[in-house]
């Protein structure tokens, strides 16, 4: 399971960041236009973030269902063309500004519009059959309908076990159109020679269909409360560690049943993508277990994970499809051994290369072929923001490494991009902000910060301004 059959490059950008006219990126013509850009510019991969329904902070890494699709990504003009929403409704949904995801407005208006569309559906039986043939998506729809029936209380406090059938159908309707529209985008991308990489969060939310319907798979007490939760110890991102709060798996139970839930999750993800990144792969070897009553992530401890038993199960599902192991952070020898044994490509990040260790695997001359190299991830600053925030000594050392000697470092980005492209890494991925040379105000996420994340969007004009010939030349020059 090496990274690619040939050297390649691609772009990291979530669907929400696509340009468009309706408050958030979607699976419409703008997605196809971005694919055209990738193909014209010599890129071969498009990596996105998780597709599942995000949490109240708009994070897609803590969802009500690992099998769900974010209904905000459903393209409204496509629904209008199918007669499911009116011209006036489409006009009223037009965004106020193109630069940010209008999260508050979406939360107030989009569901009401999609519910009206669902009521107009003339293929109810087809939709219901489509969902019932996908049991885990059916669970997501049932959970969401039950959630409303119980006043959106924590599921541990639910009293009602029945729900409004129209609520269930609304969620079935959105999941049906989500998958159908994405299939159109994926077919277009693949026909253009673009492979799509998804993102699989290692954990799920406590208030989720996954935990509600499969409580035996999680570390819960008799009342359904977690006995321990996920996070990570102090690291580069946080000196106090990160207290994620997700319930932890009962890996012993999962191993005994052959990882049935995980196999289904991987199969579902790979039915939608050509490859997938497993978030926090370090947790497969051993995971940071924080007592549920703890006040800080510092109170956690490492517990042994499922290791190669999990890896073998996922490889059986994936076959020849690409699995990327996110191996960032403190990676001890045991995790390195597991990664090597798995054959999965790990990740390298340019922004971690100049922290003082000359042996760091993040320095481009240390990249192996079987890795994915990034200037930064969705959790990093943009490249411009990163360079700007360096002290003069660190910045000069970094730029000297990239062969850039001009005193005006504002023009250094092509040297950095070339350094990445000429490396041995089998696949190099650039956040779209780094192709544009944008600053920290376009950063996608700051770990540990609850507000102000997940909002960045590219505009139509910005995409058009990117020099496709220049990137095609660079990709060809370095055999990507």
Short mmCIF file of C-alpha atoms in Angstrom, two decimals:
data_model
loop_
_atom_site.label_atom_id
_atom_site.label_comp_id
_atom_site.label_asym_id
_atom_site.label_seq_id
_atom_site.Cartn_x
_atom_site.Cartn_y
_atom_site.Cartn_z
CA UNK A 1 0.00 0.00 0.00
CA UNK A 2 2.52 2.59 -1.15
CA UNK A 3 1.34 6.13 -1.57
CA UNK A 4 1.08 6.38 -5.37
CA UNK A 5 2.31 4.56 -8.45
CA UNK A 6 3.94 7.80 -9.61
CA UNK A 7 5.03 11.05 -8.04
CA UNK A 8 2.09 13.38 -7.65
CA UNK A 9 0.83 16.57 -6.06
CA UNK A 10 -2.54 17.77 -4.90
CA UNK A 11 -4.50 20.34 -2.94
CA UNK A 12 -6.07 20.23 0.51
CA UNK A 13 -9.37 22.13 0.69
CA UNK A 14 -12.64 21.25 2.36
CA UNK A 15 -15.94 21.39 0.49
CA UNK A 16 -17.12 24.18 2.79
CA UNK A 17 -14.27 26.37 1.49
CA UNK A 18 -15.42 26.22 -2.15
CA UNK A 19 -16.67 29.44 -3.68
CA UNK A 20 -20.36 29.72 -4.46
CA UNK A 21 -23.45 31.86 -3.90
CA UNK A 22 -25.20 30.16 -0.99
CA UNK A 23 -23.25 30.68 2.26
CA UNK A 24 -21.05 27.56 2.04
CA UNK A 25 -19.29 25.43 -0.55
CA UNK A 26 -21.37 22.70 -2.13
CA UNK A 27 -21.42 19.77 -4.56
CA UNK A 28 -22.46 22.01 -7.43
CA UNK A 29 -20.78 23.49 -10.48
CA UNK A 30 -18.17 25.18 -8.28
CA UNK A 31 -16.84 21.77 -7.21
CA UNK A 32 -16.52 20.82 -10.89
CA UNK A 33 -14.76 24.12 -11.61
CA UNK A 34 -12.25 23.39 -8.86
CA UNK A 35 -11.61 19.97 -10.36
CA UNK A 36 -10.98 21.67 -13.71
CA UNK A 37 -8.42 23.90 -11.99
CA UNK A 38 -6.66 20.88 -10.45
CA UNK A 39 -6.46 19.08 -13.77
CA UNK A 40 -5.29 22.17 -15.67
CA UNK A 41 -2.65 22.91 -13.02
CA UNK A 42 -1.15 19.42 -13.12
CA UNK A 43 -2.48 18.27 -9.76
CA UNK A 44 -3.72 14.71 -9.31
CA UNK A 45 -5.32 14.72 -5.83
CA UNK A 46 -7.95 16.66 -3.91
CA UNK A 47 -8.03 16.06 -0.16
CA UNK A 48 -11.01 17.18 1.92
CA UNK A 49 -11.92 17.14 5.61
CA UNK A 50 -14.56 14.81 7.13
CA UNK A 51 -17.95 14.91 5.42
CA UNK A 52 -20.02 14.10 8.51
CA UNK A 53 -22.46 16.51 10.17
CA UNK A 54 -20.34 18.95 12.25
CA UNK A 55 -20.84 19.78 15.91
CA UNK A 56 -22.05 23.05 17.45
CA UNK A 57 -18.59 24.57 16.94
CA UNK A 58 -18.75 23.60 13.23
CA UNK A 59 -16.03 20.97 13.67
CA UNK A 60 -16.42 17.91 11.45
CA UNK A 61 -14.26 15.89 13.88
CA UNK A 62 -17.05 15.37 16.43
CA UNK A 63 -20.28 14.35 14.74
CA UNK A 64 -23.71 12.91 15.49
CA UNK A 65 -22.82 10.07 13.12
CA UNK A 66 -19.62 8.81 11.52
CA UNK A 67 -21.76 7.74 8.55
CA UNK A 68 -23.63 11.00 8.05
CA UNK A 69 -23.18 13.62 5.35
CA UNK A 70 -23.32 17.36 6.00
CA UNK A 71 -26.61 18.51 4.40
CA UNK A 72 -25.22 22.02 3.93
CA UNK A 73 -23.06 20.61 1.12
CA UNK A 74 -26.15 19.75 -0.94
CA UNK A 75 -26.18 22.06 -3.94
CA UNK A 76 -29.28 24.26 -3.99
CA UNK A 77 -29.28 25.05 -7.75
CA UNK A 78 -29.28 21.31 -8.41
CA UNK A 79 -32.34 20.90 -6.20
CA UNK A 80 -33.96 23.84 -7.98
CA UNK A 81 -33.30 22.21 -11.36
CA UNK A 82 -35.06 19.11 -10.06
CA UNK A 83 -38.09 21.15 -9.01
CA UNK A 84 -37.50 20.66 -5.29
CA UNK A 85 -37.03 24.32 -4.39
CA UNK A 86 -38.48 27.37 -6.12
CA UNK A 87 -36.70 30.22 -7.89
CA UNK A 88 -37.78 32.60 -5.12
CA UNK A 89 -36.47 30.25 -2.44
CA UNK A 90 -33.17 29.97 -4.27
CA UNK A 91 -32.94 33.74 -4.55
CA UNK A 92 -33.71 34.22 -0.86
CA UNK A 93 -30.89 31.79 0.04
CA UNK A 94 -28.24 33.91 -1.71
CA UNK A 95 -25.33 34.71 0.59
CA UNK A 96 -24.49 38.12 2.01
CA UNK A 97 -20.71 37.76 1.62
CA UNK A 98 -18.45 35.28 -0.22
CA UNK A 99 -15.41 35.24 2.08
CA UNK A 100 -16.64 33.16 5.03
CA UNK A 101 -19.01 30.29 5.67
CA UNK A 102 -22.19 31.93 6.99
CA UNK A 103 -22.60 29.38 9.78
CA UNK A 104 -25.14 31.27 11.86
CA UNK A 105 -27.38 31.94 8.89
CA UNK A 106 -27.13 28.33 7.75
CA UNK A 107 -28.20 27.09 11.18
CA UNK A 108 -31.23 29.40 11.12
CA UNK A 109 -32.38 28.95 7.53
CA UNK A 110 -30.98 25.98 5.64
CA UNK A 111 -32.83 23.18 7.40
CA UNK A 112 -36.17 24.96 6.89
CA UNK A 113 -35.45 25.22 3.17
CA UNK A 114 -34.36 21.59 2.86
CA UNK A 115 -37.45 20.45 4.78
CA UNK A 116 -39.64 22.22 2.24
CA UNK A 117 -37.69 20.47 -0.52
CA UNK A 118 -38.19 17.09 1.16
CA UNK A 119 -41.95 17.60 1.24
CA UNK A 120 -41.91 18.02 -2.54
CA UNK A 121 -40.04 14.79 -3.22
CA UNK A 122 -41.95 12.49 -5.55
CA UNK A 123 -39.64 9.51 -5.11
CA UNK A 124 -40.19 8.79 -1.42
CA UNK A 125 -40.08 5.03 -1.81
CA UNK A 126 -36.83 5.20 -3.75
CA UNK A 127 -35.26 7.39 -1.08
CA UNK A 128 -36.44 5.20 1.78
CA UNK A 129 -35.21 2.05 0.07
CA UNK A 130 -31.85 3.72 -0.64
CA UNK A 131 -31.41 4.53 3.06
CA UNK A 132 -32.66 1.23 4.50
CA UNK A 133 -30.17 -0.57 2.25
CA UNK A 134 -27.47 1.34 4.16
CA UNK A 135 -28.10 0.37 7.81
CA UNK A 136 -25.63 2.76 9.43
CA UNK A 137 -27.02 5.74 7.51
CA UNK A 138 -30.49 4.57 8.53
CA UNK A 139 -29.28 4.65 12.14
CA UNK A 140 -28.09 8.22 11.66
CA UNK A 141 -31.50 9.25 10.33
CA UNK A 142 -33.33 7.51 13.17
CA UNK A 143 -31.03 9.05 15.76
CA UNK A 144 -31.57 12.55 14.40
CA UNK A 145 -35.35 12.06 14.36
CA UNK A 146 -35.28 10.69 17.92
CA UNK A 147 -33.12 13.61 18.99
CA UNK A 148 -35.81 16.06 17.91
CA UNK A 149 -38.58 13.94 19.45
CA UNK A 150 -36.74 14.11 22.78
CA UNK A 151 -36.14 17.84 22.72
CA UNK A 152 -32.45 17.52 21.81
CA UNK A 153 -31.58 16.29 25.30
CA UNK A 154 -28.54 14.03 25.79
CA UNK A 155 -29.58 10.56 24.63
CA UNK A 156 -29.03 9.21 28.13
CA UNK A 157 -32.06 11.32 29.20
CA UNK A 158 -34.38 10.37 26.37
CA UNK A 159 -37.88 9.16 27.28
CA UNK A 160 -39.44 8.73 23.85
CA UNK A 161 -38.55 5.77 21.64
CA UNK A 162 -40.68 6.81 18.66
CA UNK A 163 -40.28 9.71 16.27
CA UNK A 164 -42.16 11.68 13.63
CA UNK A 165 -41.90 9.82 10.34
CA UNK A 166 -41.62 13.12 8.47
CA UNK A 167 -38.56 14.00 10.53
CA UNK A 168 -37.03 10.67 9.62
CA UNK A 169 -37.85 11.22 5.94
CA UNK A 170 -36.28 14.67 5.98
CA UNK A 171 -32.97 13.20 7.13
CA UNK A 172 -33.30 10.33 4.64
CA UNK A 173 -33.93 12.91 1.90
CA UNK A 174 -30.83 14.93 2.75
CA UNK A 175 -28.57 11.88 3.02
CA UNK A 176 -29.88 10.55 -0.29
CA UNK A 177 -29.20 13.81 -2.15
CA UNK A 178 -25.87 14.27 -0.38
CA UNK A 179 -24.61 10.91 -1.64
CA UNK A 180 -26.14 11.24 -5.12
CA UNK A 181 -24.67 14.70 -5.68
CA UNK A 182 -21.25 13.66 -4.39
CA UNK A 183 -21.24 10.65 -6.69
CA UNK A 184 -21.60 13.07 -9.61
CA UNK A 185 -18.65 15.11 -8.37
CA UNK A 186 -16.51 12.02 -7.80
CA UNK A 187 -17.26 10.63 -11.26
CA UNK A 188 -16.30 13.96 -12.81
CA UNK A 189 -13.06 14.12 -10.81
CA UNK A 190 -12.04 10.58 -11.67
CA UNK A 191 -12.77 11.17 -15.36
CA UNK A 192 -10.43 14.17 -15.17
CA UNK A 193 -7.69 12.07 -13.56
CA UNK A 194 -8.22 13.53 -10.08
CA UNK A 195 -8.27 11.16 -7.11
CA UNK A 196 -10.21 12.17 -4.00
CA UNK A 197 -8.95 11.67 -0.45
CA UNK A 198 -11.33 11.69 2.50
CA UNK A 199 -10.65 12.13 6.18
CA UNK A 200 -11.72 9.70 8.87
CA UNK A 201 -11.74 11.05 12.45
CA UNK A 202 -10.57 8.36 14.83
CA UNK A 203 -13.28 9.17 17.39
CA UNK A 204 -17.01 9.93 17.35
CA UNK A 205 -19.16 12.18 19.52
CA UNK A 206 -20.84 10.89 22.67
CA UNK A 207 -24.18 12.25 21.47
CA UNK A 208 -24.20 10.20 18.31
CA UNK A 209 -25.95 7.38 16.54
CA UNK A 210 -22.72 5.39 16.77
CA UNK A 211 -22.71 5.39 20.57
CA UNK A 212 -26.49 5.25 21.02
CA UNK A 213 -26.98 2.18 18.83
CA UNK A 214 -23.68 0.46 19.72
CA UNK A 215 -22.99 1.26 23.40
CA UNK A 216 -21.15 -2.02 23.91
CA UNK A 217 -18.39 -0.73 21.61
CA UNK A 218 -17.54 2.19 23.92
CA UNK A 219 -16.21 2.72 27.44
CA UNK A 220 -19.47 3.68 29.19
CA UNK A 221 -20.97 3.09 32.61
CA UNK A 222 -24.42 1.56 33.21
CA UNK A 223 -26.08 4.96 32.65
CA UNK A 224 -24.36 5.53 29.33
CA UNK A 225 -21.86 8.07 30.62
CA UNK A 226 -18.24 7.69 29.51
CA UNK A 227 -15.81 6.34 32.07
CA UNK A 228 -12.86 7.77 30.15
CA UNK A 229 -12.55 10.18 27.25
CA UNK A 230 -10.15 10.95 24.44
CA UNK A 231 -7.53 13.64 24.09
CA UNK A 232 -3.79 13.95 23.85
CA UNK A 233 -0.99 14.98 26.20
CA UNK A 234 0.88 18.29 26.00
CA UNK A 235 2.45 18.78 22.57
CA UNK A 236 3.36 21.36 19.95
CA UNK A 237 -0.23 22.56 19.71
CA UNK A 238 -1.07 22.81 23.42
CA UNK A 239 1.11 22.93 26.53
CA UNK A 240 -1.79 21.57 28.62
CA UNK A 241 -2.67 18.83 26.18
CA UNK A 242 -6.03 18.57 24.41
CA UNK A 243 -9.22 17.45 26.15
CA UNK A 244 -11.36 16.23 23.26
CA UNK A 245 -14.03 14.56 25.36
CA UNK A 246 -14.96 11.83 22.86
CA UNK A 247 -15.87 8.45 24.33
CA UNK A 248 -13.15 5.84 23.96
CA UNK A 249 -13.60 2.51 22.21
CA UNK A 250 -13.70 -0.88 23.86
CA UNK A 251 -11.03 -2.25 21.59
CA UNK A 252 -11.29 -5.67 23.24
CA UNK A 253 -14.93 -5.98 22.18
CA UNK A 254 -14.18 -4.65 18.71
CA UNK A 255 -11.34 -7.08 18.21
CA UNK A 256 -13.52 -9.97 19.34
CA UNK A 257 -16.27 -9.19 16.81
CA UNK A 258 -13.75 -8.68 14.01
CA UNK A 259 -14.05 -4.87 13.99
CA UNK A 260 -17.50 -5.03 12.39
CA UNK A 261 -18.35 -1.37 13.06
CA UNK A 262 -14.93 -0.15 11.91
CA UNK A 263 -15.05 -2.30 8.76
CA UNK A 264 -18.43 -0.81 7.87
CA UNK A 265 -17.11 2.69 8.54
CA UNK A 266 -14.05 2.20 6.36
CA UNK A 267 -16.10 0.60 3.58
CA UNK A 268 -18.56 3.50 3.65
CA UNK A 269 -15.75 6.07 3.50
CA UNK A 270 -13.93 4.33 0.68
CA UNK A 271 -17.16 4.04 -1.30
CA UNK A 272 -17.06 7.84 -1.47
CA UNK A 273 -13.33 8.42 -1.95
CA UNK A 274 -10.29 6.96 -3.69
CA UNK A 275 -8.31 7.04 -0.44
CA UNK A 276 -8.64 8.11 3.17
CA UNK A 277 -6.57 9.66 5.93
CA UNK A 278 -6.98 8.02 9.34
CA UNK A 279 -6.83 10.84 11.85
CA UNK A 280 -4.66 10.32 14.96
CA UNK A 281 -3.20 6.99 13.86
CA UNK A 282 -1.02 7.17 16.95
CA UNK A 283 -4.14 6.13 18.92
CA UNK A 284 -4.22 2.77 17.17
CA UNK A 285 -0.94 1.75 18.80
CA UNK A 286 -1.83 3.34 22.17
CA UNK A 287 -4.32 6.04 23.09
CA UNK A 288 -4.43 8.81 25.69
CA UNK A 289 -7.14 7.88 28.19
CA UNK A 290 -8.40 10.73 30.37
CA UNK A 291 -10.68 9.98 33.35
CA UNK A 292 -14.11 11.40 32.56
CA UNK A 293 -14.00 13.43 35.79
CA UNK A 294 -10.58 14.94 35.06
CA UNK A 295 -10.17 18.70 34.79
CA UNK A 296 -7.22 18.56 32.43
CA UNK A 297 -5.86 16.35 29.68
CA UNK A 298 -2.67 16.16 31.73
CA UNK A 299 -4.41 13.64 34.00
CA UNK A 300 -4.56 11.03 31.25
CA UNK A 301 -2.36 8.00 30.59
CA UNK A 302 -1.38 5.86 27.63
CA UNK A 303 -3.34 2.62 27.11
CA UNK A 304 -2.43 -0.02 24.54
CA UNK A 305 -4.55 0.06 21.39
CA UNK A 306 -5.54 -2.66 18.88
CA UNK A 307 -2.38 -2.36 16.77
CA UNK A 308 -1.93 -4.69 13.81
CA UNK A 309 -5.23 -6.48 14.36
CA UNK A 310 -6.99 -3.23 13.45
CA UNK A 311 -4.57 -2.53 10.59
CA UNK A 312 -5.14 -5.93 9.03
CA UNK A 313 -8.92 -5.47 9.21
CA UNK A 314 -8.74 -2.06 7.52
CA UNK A 315 -6.39 -3.34 4.81
CA UNK A 316 -8.80 -6.16 4.04
CA UNK A 317 -11.54 -3.59 3.47
CA UNK A 318 -9.38 -1.13 1.52
CA UNK A 319 -7.65 -3.54 -0.82
CA UNK A 320 -5.51 -1.37 -3.10
CA UNK A 321 -7.14 1.90 -2.05
CA UNK A 322 -4.91 4.42 -0.32
CA UNK A 323 -4.89 4.68 3.48
CA UNK A 324 -2.85 7.54 4.98
CA UNK A 325 -1.78 7.34 8.61
CA UNK A 326 -1.77 10.69 10.41
CA UNK A 327 1.33 10.14 12.54
CA UNK A 328 1.98 13.68 13.77
CA UNK A 329 2.91 14.71 17.30
CA UNK A 330 4.94 12.65 19.75
CA UNK A 331 5.59 9.42 17.86
CA UNK A 332 7.49 6.85 19.96
CA UNK A 333 9.31 3.84 18.46
CA UNK A 334 6.32 1.54 18.99
CA UNK A 335 4.14 3.72 16.74
CA UNK A 336 6.92 3.94 14.16
CA UNK A 337 7.14 0.14 14.12
CA UNK A 338 3.38 -0.20 13.68
CA UNK A 339 3.38 2.31 10.85
CA UNK A 340 6.23 0.52 9.09
CA UNK A 341 4.54 -2.85 9.52
CA UNK A 342 1.24 -1.47 8.21
CA UNK A 343 2.79 -0.15 5.01
CA UNK A 344 0.61 2.96 5.26
CA UNK A 345 2.27 6.23 4.22
CA UNK A 346 2.70 8.67 7.09
CA UNK A 347 2.61 12.46 7.03
CA UNK A 348 5.35 15.09 6.92
CA UNK A 349 4.70 18.78 7.58
CA UNK A 350 7.05 21.57 6.48
CA UNK A 351 5.99 23.79 9.38
CA UNK A 352 7.36 21.21 11.85
CA UNK A 353 10.74 20.99 10.12
CA UNK A 354 12.57 23.88 11.76
CA UNK A 355 11.97 23.36 15.47
CA UNK A 356 15.66 22.65 16.15
CA UNK A 357 16.07 18.91 15.57
CA UNK A 358 18.28 18.27 12.48
CA UNK A 359 17.13 14.63 12.46
CA UNK A 360 13.44 15.49 12.33
CA UNK A 361 11.50 13.52 9.70
CA UNK A 362 9.79 16.77 8.72
CA UNK A 363 12.85 18.21 6.99
CA UNK A 364 12.27 17.66 3.27
CA UNK A 365 15.62 15.94 2.68
CA UNK A 366 14.50 13.27 5.17
CA UNK A 367 11.20 12.49 3.42
CA UNK A 368 10.82 8.87 2.32
CA UNK A 369 9.02 8.09 -0.90
CA UNK A 370 6.15 6.45 0.97
CA UNK A 371 4.83 9.56 2.69
CA UNK A 372 2.44 12.45 2.17
CA UNK A 373 4.15 15.83 2.58
CA UNK A 374 2.27 19.02 3.40
CA UNK A 375 3.29 22.64 3.80
CA UNK A 376 0.68 22.59 6.58
CA UNK A 377 -2.53 20.82 7.55
CA UNK A 378 -5.96 22.20 8.46
CA UNK A 379 -4.66 22.50 12.05
CA UNK A 380 -1.66 24.65 11.08
CA UNK A 381 -1.27 28.29 10.30
CA UNK A 382 -1.11 29.16 6.61
CA UNK A 383 2.37 29.19 5.08
CA UNK A 384 2.39 33.01 4.95
CA UNK A 385 1.21 33.21 8.55
CA UNK A 386 3.87 30.71 9.59
CA UNK A 387 6.72 32.53 7.83
CA UNK A 388 5.52 35.89 9.15
CA UNK A 389 5.49 34.70 12.76
CA UNK A 390 9.03 33.26 12.76
CA UNK A 391 11.80 35.18 14.47
CA UNK A 392 14.41 36.55 12.06
CA UNK A 393 17.00 33.85 12.80
CA UNK A 394 14.56 30.95 12.32
CA UNK A 395 13.11 32.51 9.20
CA UNK A 396 16.53 33.01 7.63
CA UNK A 397 17.58 29.43 8.41
CA UNK A 398 14.38 28.10 6.86
CA UNK A 399 14.73 30.23 3.73
CA UNK A 400 18.43 29.36 3.36
CA UNK A 401 17.36 25.71 3.44
CA UNK A 402 14.99 26.43 0.54
CA UNK A 403 17.70 28.25 -1.42
CA UNK A 404 16.09 31.66 -1.03
CA UNK A 405 18.58 34.44 -0.27
CA UNK A 406 16.65 37.60 -1.12
CA UNK A 407 16.14 39.88 1.90
CA UNK A 408 12.50 40.44 0.86
CA UNK A 409 11.05 37.20 2.26
CA UNK A 410 7.53 38.17 1.13
CA UNK A 411 8.43 36.59 -2.21
CA UNK A 412 9.79 33.35 -0.76
CA UNK A 413 6.79 31.08 -1.22
CA UNK A 414 7.69 29.64 -4.60
CA UNK A 415 11.06 28.55 -3.18
CA UNK A 416 9.24 26.71 -0.39
CA UNK A 417 6.79 25.10 -2.81
CA UNK A 418 9.66 24.01 -5.05
CA UNK A 419 11.48 22.52 -2.04
CA UNK A 420 8.43 20.41 -1.30
CA UNK A 421 7.86 19.39 -4.91
CA UNK A 422 11.46 18.32 -5.48
CA UNK A 423 11.50 16.17 -2.31
CA UNK A 424 11.32 12.36 -2.41
CA UNK A 425 7.77 12.35 -1.00
CA UNK A 426 5.49 10.33 -3.24
CA UNK A 427 2.65 12.82 -2.79
CA UNK A 428 2.83 16.50 -1.87
CA UNK A 429 -0.32 18.32 -0.79
CA UNK A 430 -0.75 22.08 -0.45
CA UNK A 431 -3.60 23.78 1.41
CA UNK A 432 -5.26 26.03 -1.15
CA UNK A 433 -4.43 29.07 1.03
CA UNK A 434 -0.74 28.32 0.44
CA UNK A 435 -1.17 28.34 -3.32
CA UNK A 436 -2.78 31.75 -2.94
CA UNK A 437 -0.16 33.07 -0.50
CA UNK A 438 -2.81 33.99 2.07
CA UNK A 439 -2.15 34.89 5.70
CA UNK A 440 -3.28 33.74 9.14
CA UNK A 441 -6.71 35.32 8.74
CA UNK A 442 -7.57 32.45 6.37
CA UNK A 443 -6.43 29.70 8.75
CA UNK A 444 -8.94 26.84 8.86
CA UNK A 445 -8.59 25.69 12.48
CA UNK A 446 -6.68 26.48 15.65
CA UNK A 447 -6.67 23.39 17.93
CA UNK A 448 -8.05 24.06 21.39
CA UNK A 449 -9.90 27.18 20.26
CA UNK A 450 -13.70 26.82 20.20
CA UNK A 451 -14.62 29.87 18.13
CA UNK A 452 -13.55 31.30 14.79
CA UNK A 453 -12.70 28.03 13.04
CA UNK A 454 -13.85 26.22 9.89
CA UNK A 455 -15.00 29.41 8.16
CA UNK A 456 -12.51 30.05 5.36
CA UNK A 457 -13.78 30.19 1.78
CA UNK A 458 -12.04 30.89 -1.50
CA UNK A 459 -13.81 33.24 -3.90
CA UNK A 460 -14.49 32.72 -7.57
CA UNK A 461 -12.09 35.55 -8.43
CA UNK A 462 -9.29 34.16 -6.28
CA UNK A 463 -9.51 30.75 -7.92
CA UNK A 464 -9.48 32.38 -11.35
CA UNK A 465 -6.37 34.37 -10.39
CA UNK A 466 -4.30 31.25 -9.67
CA UNK A 467 -1.82 30.71 -12.49
CA UNK A 468 -2.64 27.25 -13.78
CA UNK A 469 0.23 27.23 -16.26
CA UNK A 470 2.72 28.06 -13.51
CA UNK A 471 1.60 25.18 -11.31
CA UNK A 472 1.41 22.82 -14.28
CA UNK A 473 5.00 23.78 -15.12
CA UNK A 474 6.19 23.16 -11.55
CA UNK A 475 4.41 19.81 -11.33
CA UNK A 476 5.88 18.73 -14.67
CA UNK A 477 9.33 20.02 -13.76
CA UNK A 478 9.47 17.85 -10.66
CA UNK A 479 7.76 14.86 -12.32
CA UNK A 480 4.50 15.25 -10.47
#
